[in-house]
Each structure stands twice: as structure tokens, then as C-alpha cells.
Coordinates of N, CA, C and O in Angstrom, one line a residue:
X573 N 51.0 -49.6 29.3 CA 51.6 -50.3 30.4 C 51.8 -49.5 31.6 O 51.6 -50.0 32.7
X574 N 52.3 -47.8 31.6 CA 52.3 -47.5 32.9 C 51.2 -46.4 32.9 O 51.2 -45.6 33.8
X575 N 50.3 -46.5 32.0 CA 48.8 -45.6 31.8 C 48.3 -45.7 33.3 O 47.8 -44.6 33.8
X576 N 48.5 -47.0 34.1 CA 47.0 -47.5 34.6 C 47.5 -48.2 35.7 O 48.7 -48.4 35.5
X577 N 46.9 -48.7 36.9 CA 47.8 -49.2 38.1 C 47.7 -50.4 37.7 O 46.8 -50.9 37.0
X578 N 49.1 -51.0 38.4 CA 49.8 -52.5 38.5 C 48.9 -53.3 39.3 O 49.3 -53.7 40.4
X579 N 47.9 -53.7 38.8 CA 47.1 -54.5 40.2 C 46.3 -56.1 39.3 O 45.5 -56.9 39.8
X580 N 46.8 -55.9 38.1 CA 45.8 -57.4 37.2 C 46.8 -57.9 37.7 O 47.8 -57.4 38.2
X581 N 46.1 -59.6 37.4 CA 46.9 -61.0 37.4 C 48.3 -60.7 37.1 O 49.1 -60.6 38.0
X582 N 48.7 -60.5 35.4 CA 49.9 -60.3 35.2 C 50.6 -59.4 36.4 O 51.4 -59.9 37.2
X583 N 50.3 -58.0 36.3 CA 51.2 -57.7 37.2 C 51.3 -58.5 38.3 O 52.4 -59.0 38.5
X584 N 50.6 -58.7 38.9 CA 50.2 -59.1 40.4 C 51.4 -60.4 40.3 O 52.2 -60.4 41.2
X585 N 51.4 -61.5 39.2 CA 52.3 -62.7 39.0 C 54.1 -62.4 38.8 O 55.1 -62.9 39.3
X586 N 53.9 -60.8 37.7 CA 55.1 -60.1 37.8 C 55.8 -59.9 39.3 O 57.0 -60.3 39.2
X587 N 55.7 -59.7 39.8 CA 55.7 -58.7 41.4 C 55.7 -60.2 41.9 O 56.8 -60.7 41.7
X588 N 55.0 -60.9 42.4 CA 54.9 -62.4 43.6 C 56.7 -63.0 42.6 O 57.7 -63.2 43.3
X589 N 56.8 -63.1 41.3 CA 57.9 -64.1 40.8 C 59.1 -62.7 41.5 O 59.5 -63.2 42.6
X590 N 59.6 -61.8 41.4 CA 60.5 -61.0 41.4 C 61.0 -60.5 43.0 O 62.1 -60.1 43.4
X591 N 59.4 -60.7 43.7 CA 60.0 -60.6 45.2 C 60.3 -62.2 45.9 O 60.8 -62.5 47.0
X592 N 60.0 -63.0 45.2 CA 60.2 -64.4 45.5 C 61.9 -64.2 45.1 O 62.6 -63.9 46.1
X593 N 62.6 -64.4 44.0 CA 63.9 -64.1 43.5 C 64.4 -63.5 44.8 O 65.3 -64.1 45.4
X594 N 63.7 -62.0 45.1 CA 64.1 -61.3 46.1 C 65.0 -62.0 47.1 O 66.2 -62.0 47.2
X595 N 63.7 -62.6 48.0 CA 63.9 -63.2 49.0 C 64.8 -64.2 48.9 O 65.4 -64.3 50.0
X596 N 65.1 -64.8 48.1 CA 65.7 -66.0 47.9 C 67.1 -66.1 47.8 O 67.8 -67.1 47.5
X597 N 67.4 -64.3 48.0 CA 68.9 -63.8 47.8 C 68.8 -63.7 49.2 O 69.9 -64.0 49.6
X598 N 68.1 -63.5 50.3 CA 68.0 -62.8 51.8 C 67.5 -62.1 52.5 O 67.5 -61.9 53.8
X599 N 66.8 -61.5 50.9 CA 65.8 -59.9 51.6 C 64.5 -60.9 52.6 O 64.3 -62.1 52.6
X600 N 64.1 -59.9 53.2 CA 62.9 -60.0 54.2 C 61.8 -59.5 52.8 O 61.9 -58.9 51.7
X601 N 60.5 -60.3 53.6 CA 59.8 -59.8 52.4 C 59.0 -58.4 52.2 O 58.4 -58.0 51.2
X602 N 59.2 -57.9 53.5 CA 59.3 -55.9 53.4 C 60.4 -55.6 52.5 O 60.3 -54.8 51.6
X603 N 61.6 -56.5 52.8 CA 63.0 -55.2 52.0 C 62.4 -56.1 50.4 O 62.7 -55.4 49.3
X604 N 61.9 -56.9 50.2 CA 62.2 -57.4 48.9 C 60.8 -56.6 48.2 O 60.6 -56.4 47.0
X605 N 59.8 -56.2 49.2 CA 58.6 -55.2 48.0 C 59.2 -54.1 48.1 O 58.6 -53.3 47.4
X606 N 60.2 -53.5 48.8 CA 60.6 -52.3 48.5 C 61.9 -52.0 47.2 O 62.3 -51.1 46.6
X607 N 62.3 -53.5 47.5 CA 63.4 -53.6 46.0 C 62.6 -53.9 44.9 O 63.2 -53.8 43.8
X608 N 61.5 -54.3 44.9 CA 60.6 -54.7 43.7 C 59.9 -53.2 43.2 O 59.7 -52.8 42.1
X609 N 59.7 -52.7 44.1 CA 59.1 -51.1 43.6 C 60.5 -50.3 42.7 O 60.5 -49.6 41.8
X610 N 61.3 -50.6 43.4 CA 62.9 -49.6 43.4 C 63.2 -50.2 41.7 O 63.4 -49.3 40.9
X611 N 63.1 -51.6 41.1 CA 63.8 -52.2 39.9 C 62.5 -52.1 39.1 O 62.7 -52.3 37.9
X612 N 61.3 -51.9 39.6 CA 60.3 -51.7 38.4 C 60.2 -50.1 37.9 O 60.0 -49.6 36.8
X613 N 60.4 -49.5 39.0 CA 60.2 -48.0 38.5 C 61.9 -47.7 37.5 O 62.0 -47.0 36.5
X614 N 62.4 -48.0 38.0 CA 64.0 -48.0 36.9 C 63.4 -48.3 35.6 O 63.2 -47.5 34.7
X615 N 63.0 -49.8 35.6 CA 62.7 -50.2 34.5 C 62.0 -49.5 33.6 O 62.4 -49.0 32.5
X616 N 60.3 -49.4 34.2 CA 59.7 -48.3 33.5 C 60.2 -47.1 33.1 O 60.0 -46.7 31.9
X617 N 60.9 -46.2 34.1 CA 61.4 -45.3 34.0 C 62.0 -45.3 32.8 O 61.9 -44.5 32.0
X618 N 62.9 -46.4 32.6 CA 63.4 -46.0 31.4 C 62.9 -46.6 30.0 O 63.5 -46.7 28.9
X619 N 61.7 -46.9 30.4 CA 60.8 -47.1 28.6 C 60.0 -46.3 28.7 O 59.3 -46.2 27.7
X620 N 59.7 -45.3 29.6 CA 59.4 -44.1 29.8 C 59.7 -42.8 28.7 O 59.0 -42.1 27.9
X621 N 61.2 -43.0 29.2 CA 61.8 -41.9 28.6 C 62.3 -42.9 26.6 O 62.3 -42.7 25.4
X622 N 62.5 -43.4 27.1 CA 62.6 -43.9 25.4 C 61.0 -43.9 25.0 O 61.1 -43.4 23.8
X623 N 60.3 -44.1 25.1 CA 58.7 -43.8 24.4 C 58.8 -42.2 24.3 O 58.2 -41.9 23.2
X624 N 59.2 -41.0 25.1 CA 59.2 -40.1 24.8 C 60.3 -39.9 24.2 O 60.3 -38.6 24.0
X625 N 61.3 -40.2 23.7 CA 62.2 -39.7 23.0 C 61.9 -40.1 21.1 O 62.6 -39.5 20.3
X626 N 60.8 -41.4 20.8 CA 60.3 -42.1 20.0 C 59.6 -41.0 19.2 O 59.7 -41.0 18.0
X627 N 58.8 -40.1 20.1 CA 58.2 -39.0 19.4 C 56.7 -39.9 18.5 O 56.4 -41.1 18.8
X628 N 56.0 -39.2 17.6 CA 54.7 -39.4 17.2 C 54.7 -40.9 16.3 O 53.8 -41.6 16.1
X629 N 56.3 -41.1 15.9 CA 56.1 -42.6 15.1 C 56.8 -43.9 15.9 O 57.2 -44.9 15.3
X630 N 56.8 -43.8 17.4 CA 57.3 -44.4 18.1 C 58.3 -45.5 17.5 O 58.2 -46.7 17.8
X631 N 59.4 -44.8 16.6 CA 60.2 -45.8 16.1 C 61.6 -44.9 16.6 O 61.5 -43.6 16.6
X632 N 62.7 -45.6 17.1 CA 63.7 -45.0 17.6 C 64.9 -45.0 16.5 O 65.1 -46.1 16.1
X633 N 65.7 -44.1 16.1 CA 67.2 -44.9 15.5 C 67.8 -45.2 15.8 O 67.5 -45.4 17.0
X634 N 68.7 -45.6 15.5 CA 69.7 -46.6 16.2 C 70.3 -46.5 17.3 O 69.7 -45.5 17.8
X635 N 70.7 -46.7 17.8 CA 71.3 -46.1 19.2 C 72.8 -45.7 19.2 O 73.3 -45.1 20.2
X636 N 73.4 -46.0 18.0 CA 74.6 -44.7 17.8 C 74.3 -43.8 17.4 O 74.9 -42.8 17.9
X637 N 73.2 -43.7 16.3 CA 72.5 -42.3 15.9 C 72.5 -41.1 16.8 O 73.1 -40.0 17.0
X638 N 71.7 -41.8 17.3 CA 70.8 -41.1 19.2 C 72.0 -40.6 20.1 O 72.0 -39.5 20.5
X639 N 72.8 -41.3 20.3 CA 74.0 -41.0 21.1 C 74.8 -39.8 20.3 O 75.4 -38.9 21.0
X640 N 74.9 -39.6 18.8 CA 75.5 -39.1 18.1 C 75.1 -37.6 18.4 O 75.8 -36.6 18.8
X641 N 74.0 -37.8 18.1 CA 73.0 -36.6 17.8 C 72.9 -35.8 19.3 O 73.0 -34.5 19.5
X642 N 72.9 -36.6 20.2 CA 72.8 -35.8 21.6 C 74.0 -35.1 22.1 O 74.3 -34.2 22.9
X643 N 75.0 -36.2 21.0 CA 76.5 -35.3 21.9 C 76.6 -34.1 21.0 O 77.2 -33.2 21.5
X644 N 76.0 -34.1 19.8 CA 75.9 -33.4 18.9 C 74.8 -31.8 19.9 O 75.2 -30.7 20.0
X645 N 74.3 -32.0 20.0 CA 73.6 -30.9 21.5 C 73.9 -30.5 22.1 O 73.7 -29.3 22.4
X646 N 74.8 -31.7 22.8 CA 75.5 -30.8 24.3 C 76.6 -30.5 24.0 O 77.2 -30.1 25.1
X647 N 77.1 -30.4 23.2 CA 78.4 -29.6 22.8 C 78.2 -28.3 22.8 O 79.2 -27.6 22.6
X648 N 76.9 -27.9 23.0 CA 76.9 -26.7 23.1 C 76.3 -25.7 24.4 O 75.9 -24.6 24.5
X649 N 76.7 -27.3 25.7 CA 76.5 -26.6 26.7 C 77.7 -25.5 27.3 O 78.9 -25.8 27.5
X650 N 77.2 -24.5 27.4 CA 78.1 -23.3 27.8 C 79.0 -23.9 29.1 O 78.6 -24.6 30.0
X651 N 80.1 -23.6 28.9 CA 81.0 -24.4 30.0 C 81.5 -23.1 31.5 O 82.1 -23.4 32.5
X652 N 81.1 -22.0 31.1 CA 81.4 -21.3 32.0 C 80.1 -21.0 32.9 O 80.3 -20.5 34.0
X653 N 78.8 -21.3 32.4 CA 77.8 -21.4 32.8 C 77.6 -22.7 33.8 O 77.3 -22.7 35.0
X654 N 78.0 -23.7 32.9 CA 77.7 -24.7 33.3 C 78.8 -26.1 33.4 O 78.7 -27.2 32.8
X655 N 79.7 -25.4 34.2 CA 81.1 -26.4 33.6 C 80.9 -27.7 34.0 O 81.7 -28.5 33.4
X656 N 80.3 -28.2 34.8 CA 79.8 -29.7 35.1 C 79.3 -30.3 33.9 O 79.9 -31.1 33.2
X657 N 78.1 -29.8 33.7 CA 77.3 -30.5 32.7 C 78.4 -30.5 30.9 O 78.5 -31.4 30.0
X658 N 78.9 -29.5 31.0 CA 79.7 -29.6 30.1 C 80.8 -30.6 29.9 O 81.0 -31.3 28.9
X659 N 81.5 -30.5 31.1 CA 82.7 -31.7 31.3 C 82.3 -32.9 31.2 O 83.0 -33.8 30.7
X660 N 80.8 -33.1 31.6 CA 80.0 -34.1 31.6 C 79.3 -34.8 30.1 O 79.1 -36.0 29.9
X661 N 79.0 -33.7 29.2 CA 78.7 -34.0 28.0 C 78.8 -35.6 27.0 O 77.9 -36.2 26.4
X662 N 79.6 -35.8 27.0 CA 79.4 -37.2 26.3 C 78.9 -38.4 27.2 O 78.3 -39.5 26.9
X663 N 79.2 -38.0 28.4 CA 78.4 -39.0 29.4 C 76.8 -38.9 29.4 O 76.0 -39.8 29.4
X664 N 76.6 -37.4 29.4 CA 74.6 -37.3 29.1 C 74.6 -38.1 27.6 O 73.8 -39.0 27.5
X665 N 75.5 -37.7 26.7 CA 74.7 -38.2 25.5 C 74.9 -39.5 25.4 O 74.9 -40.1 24.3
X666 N 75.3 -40.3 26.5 CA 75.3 -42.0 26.4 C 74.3 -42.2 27.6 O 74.4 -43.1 28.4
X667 N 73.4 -41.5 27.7 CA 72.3 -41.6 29.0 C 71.7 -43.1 28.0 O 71.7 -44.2 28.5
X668 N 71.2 -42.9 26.8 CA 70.1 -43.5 26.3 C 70.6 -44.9 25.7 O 70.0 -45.6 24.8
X669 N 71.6 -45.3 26.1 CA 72.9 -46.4 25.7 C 72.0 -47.8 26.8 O 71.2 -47.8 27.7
X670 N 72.5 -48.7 26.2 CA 72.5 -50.1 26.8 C 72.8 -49.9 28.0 O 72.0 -49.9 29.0
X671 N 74.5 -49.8 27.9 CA 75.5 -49.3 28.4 C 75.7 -49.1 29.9 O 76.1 -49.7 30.9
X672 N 74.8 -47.7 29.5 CA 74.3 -46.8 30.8 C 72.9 -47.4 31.7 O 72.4 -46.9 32.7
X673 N 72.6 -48.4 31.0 CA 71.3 -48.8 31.9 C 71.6 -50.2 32.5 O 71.0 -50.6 33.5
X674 N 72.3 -50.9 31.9 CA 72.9 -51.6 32.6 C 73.7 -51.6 33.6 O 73.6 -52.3 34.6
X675 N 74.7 -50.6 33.2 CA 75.1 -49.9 34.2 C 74.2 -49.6 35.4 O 74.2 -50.5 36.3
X676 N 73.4 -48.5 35.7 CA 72.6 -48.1 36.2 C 71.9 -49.2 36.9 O 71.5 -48.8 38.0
X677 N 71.6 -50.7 36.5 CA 70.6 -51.8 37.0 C 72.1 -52.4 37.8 O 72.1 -52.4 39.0
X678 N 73.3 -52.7 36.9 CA 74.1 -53.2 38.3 C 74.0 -52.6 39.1 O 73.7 -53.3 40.1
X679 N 74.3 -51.1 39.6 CA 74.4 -50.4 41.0 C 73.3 -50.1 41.6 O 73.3 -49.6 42.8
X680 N 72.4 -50.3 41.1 CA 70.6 -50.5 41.9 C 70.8 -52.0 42.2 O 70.8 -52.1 43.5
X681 N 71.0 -53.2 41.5 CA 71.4 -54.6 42.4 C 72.1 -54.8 43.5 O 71.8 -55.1 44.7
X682 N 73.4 -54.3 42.9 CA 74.1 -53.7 44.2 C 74.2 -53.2 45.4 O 75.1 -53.5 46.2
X683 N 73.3 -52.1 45.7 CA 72.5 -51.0 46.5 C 71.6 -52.5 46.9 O 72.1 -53.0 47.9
X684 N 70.8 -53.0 46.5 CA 69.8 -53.8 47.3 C 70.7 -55.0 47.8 O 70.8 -55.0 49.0
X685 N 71.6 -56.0 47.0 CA 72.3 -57.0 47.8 C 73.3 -56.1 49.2 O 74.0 -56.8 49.9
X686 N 73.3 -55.0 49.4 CA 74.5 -54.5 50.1 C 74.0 -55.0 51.6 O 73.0 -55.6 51.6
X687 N 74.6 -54.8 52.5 CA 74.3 -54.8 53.8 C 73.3 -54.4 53.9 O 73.2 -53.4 53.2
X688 N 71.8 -54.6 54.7 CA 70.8 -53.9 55.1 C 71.1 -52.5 56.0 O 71.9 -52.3 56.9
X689 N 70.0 -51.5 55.4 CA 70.1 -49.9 56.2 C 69.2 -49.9 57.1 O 68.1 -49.9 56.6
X690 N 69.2 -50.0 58.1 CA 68.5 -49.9 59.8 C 67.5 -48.9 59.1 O 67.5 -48.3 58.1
X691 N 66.3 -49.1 60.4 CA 65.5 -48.0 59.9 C 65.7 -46.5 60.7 O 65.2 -45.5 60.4
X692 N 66.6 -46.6 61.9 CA 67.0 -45.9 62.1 C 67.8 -44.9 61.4 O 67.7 -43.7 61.6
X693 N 68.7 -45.5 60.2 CA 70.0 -45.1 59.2 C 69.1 -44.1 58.6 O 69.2 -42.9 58.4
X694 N 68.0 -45.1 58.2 CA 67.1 -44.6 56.8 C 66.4 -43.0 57.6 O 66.6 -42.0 57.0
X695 N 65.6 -43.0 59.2 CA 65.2 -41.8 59.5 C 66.2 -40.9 59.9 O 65.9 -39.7 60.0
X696 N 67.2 -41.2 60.1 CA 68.7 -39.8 60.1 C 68.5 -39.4 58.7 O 67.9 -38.3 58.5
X697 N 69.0 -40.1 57.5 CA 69.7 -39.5 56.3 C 68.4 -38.7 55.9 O 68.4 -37.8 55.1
X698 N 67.4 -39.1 56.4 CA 66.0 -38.1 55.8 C 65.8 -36.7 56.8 O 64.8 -36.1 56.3
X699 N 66.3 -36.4 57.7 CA 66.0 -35.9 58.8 C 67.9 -34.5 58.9 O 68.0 -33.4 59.5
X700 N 68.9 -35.1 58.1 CA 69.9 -34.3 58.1 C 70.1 -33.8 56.7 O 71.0 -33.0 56.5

């Protein structure tokens, strides 16, 4: 699925239904293919990383397992080295949670329903 470019029918019907949705919240249909790129690559992005975390028998455990096992890891992040990531610890090992990706898709919705960013806004914040 992300082997190979998004350009067949399906995708092509994928993308026309989701920037339609788009639009139909307000976006312009520039801001709504750039929120359609922004919620597919999340998406993928994250069967991405769960296909690589699936390893050679692409079967995953449970997802308390997974969570278990990772906080089980970073417990052993050095905290004087790295006192963020450490403090942070049980929050990395809930990266691979429902949870967190839901999370993560409300504040990406959010981020696109917000006020529109000028393109002016957008060439400062790249530029300072």
C-alpha cells in the first residue's frame, strides 16, 4: 500500500471523497489537498511503523503487551543523560496505543479546522 505512488482509481476516489469532506467543513480546495496529504501521511505513517514493529510474522501482541514491554526499555533510559526522555518514559511506551493516535488525529483535526495561516505567517515561521 505505501510500496508504490497513490495515483489508481482507488486512491484517486480515496483523496476526491476526503478533500470533498474537506471542503465541506470550509477549507478552500488548495487548504483541503494540503490537509488530505497532512491526514494520509499520519495515517500511513502510522501502519508504517506498526508493520515495522510486526517484524517477519507480521502479527502484533496485544497492545498492553507492547506498551508493557516498551516501558519495560525505557526504564532504562539514563536520566542524567537524558532527563527528558526519561521523565517522559511511559508516555514513549504508550506511543503505539490507540490512545496516542487518536490523540495525535484530534490535534492534527484541530490544527486544520483552526483559523487559516496566511501565506505570509507560513513564509516567516520558515524563514525565522
Amino acid at each position: 500500500m505505501i510500496g508504490g505512488p497513490m495515483n489508481g482509481p482507488h486512491a484517486l476516489a480515496l483523496n476526491e471523497r476526503l478533500m470533498g469532506i474537506l471542503v465541506d467543513t470550509g477549507l478552500t480546495p488548495t487548504d483541503a489537498g494540503k490537509a488530505a496529504y497532512l491526514l494520509i501521511v499520519y495515517v500511513f505513517g502510522s501502519i508504517a511503523l506498526e508493520v515495522a514493529d510486526s517484524g517477519e510474522t507480521h502479527r502484533l501482541p496485544p497492545e498492553a503487551e507492547r506498551i508493557a514491554a516498551r516501558r519495560a526499555g525505557f526504564s532504562a533510559i539514563p536520566a542524567e543523560t537524558h532527563p527528558l526522555s526519561a521523565a517522559a518514559a511511559g508516555t514513549m511506551a504508550g506511543y503505539i496505543s490507540t490512545e496516542q493516535y487518536m490523540w495525535g488525529l484530534r490535534k492534527v483535526l484541530d490544527g486544520i479546522t483552526a483559523a487559516p495561516i496566511s501565506e505570509a505567517d507560513t513564509s516567516r515561521a520558515l524563514t525565522s
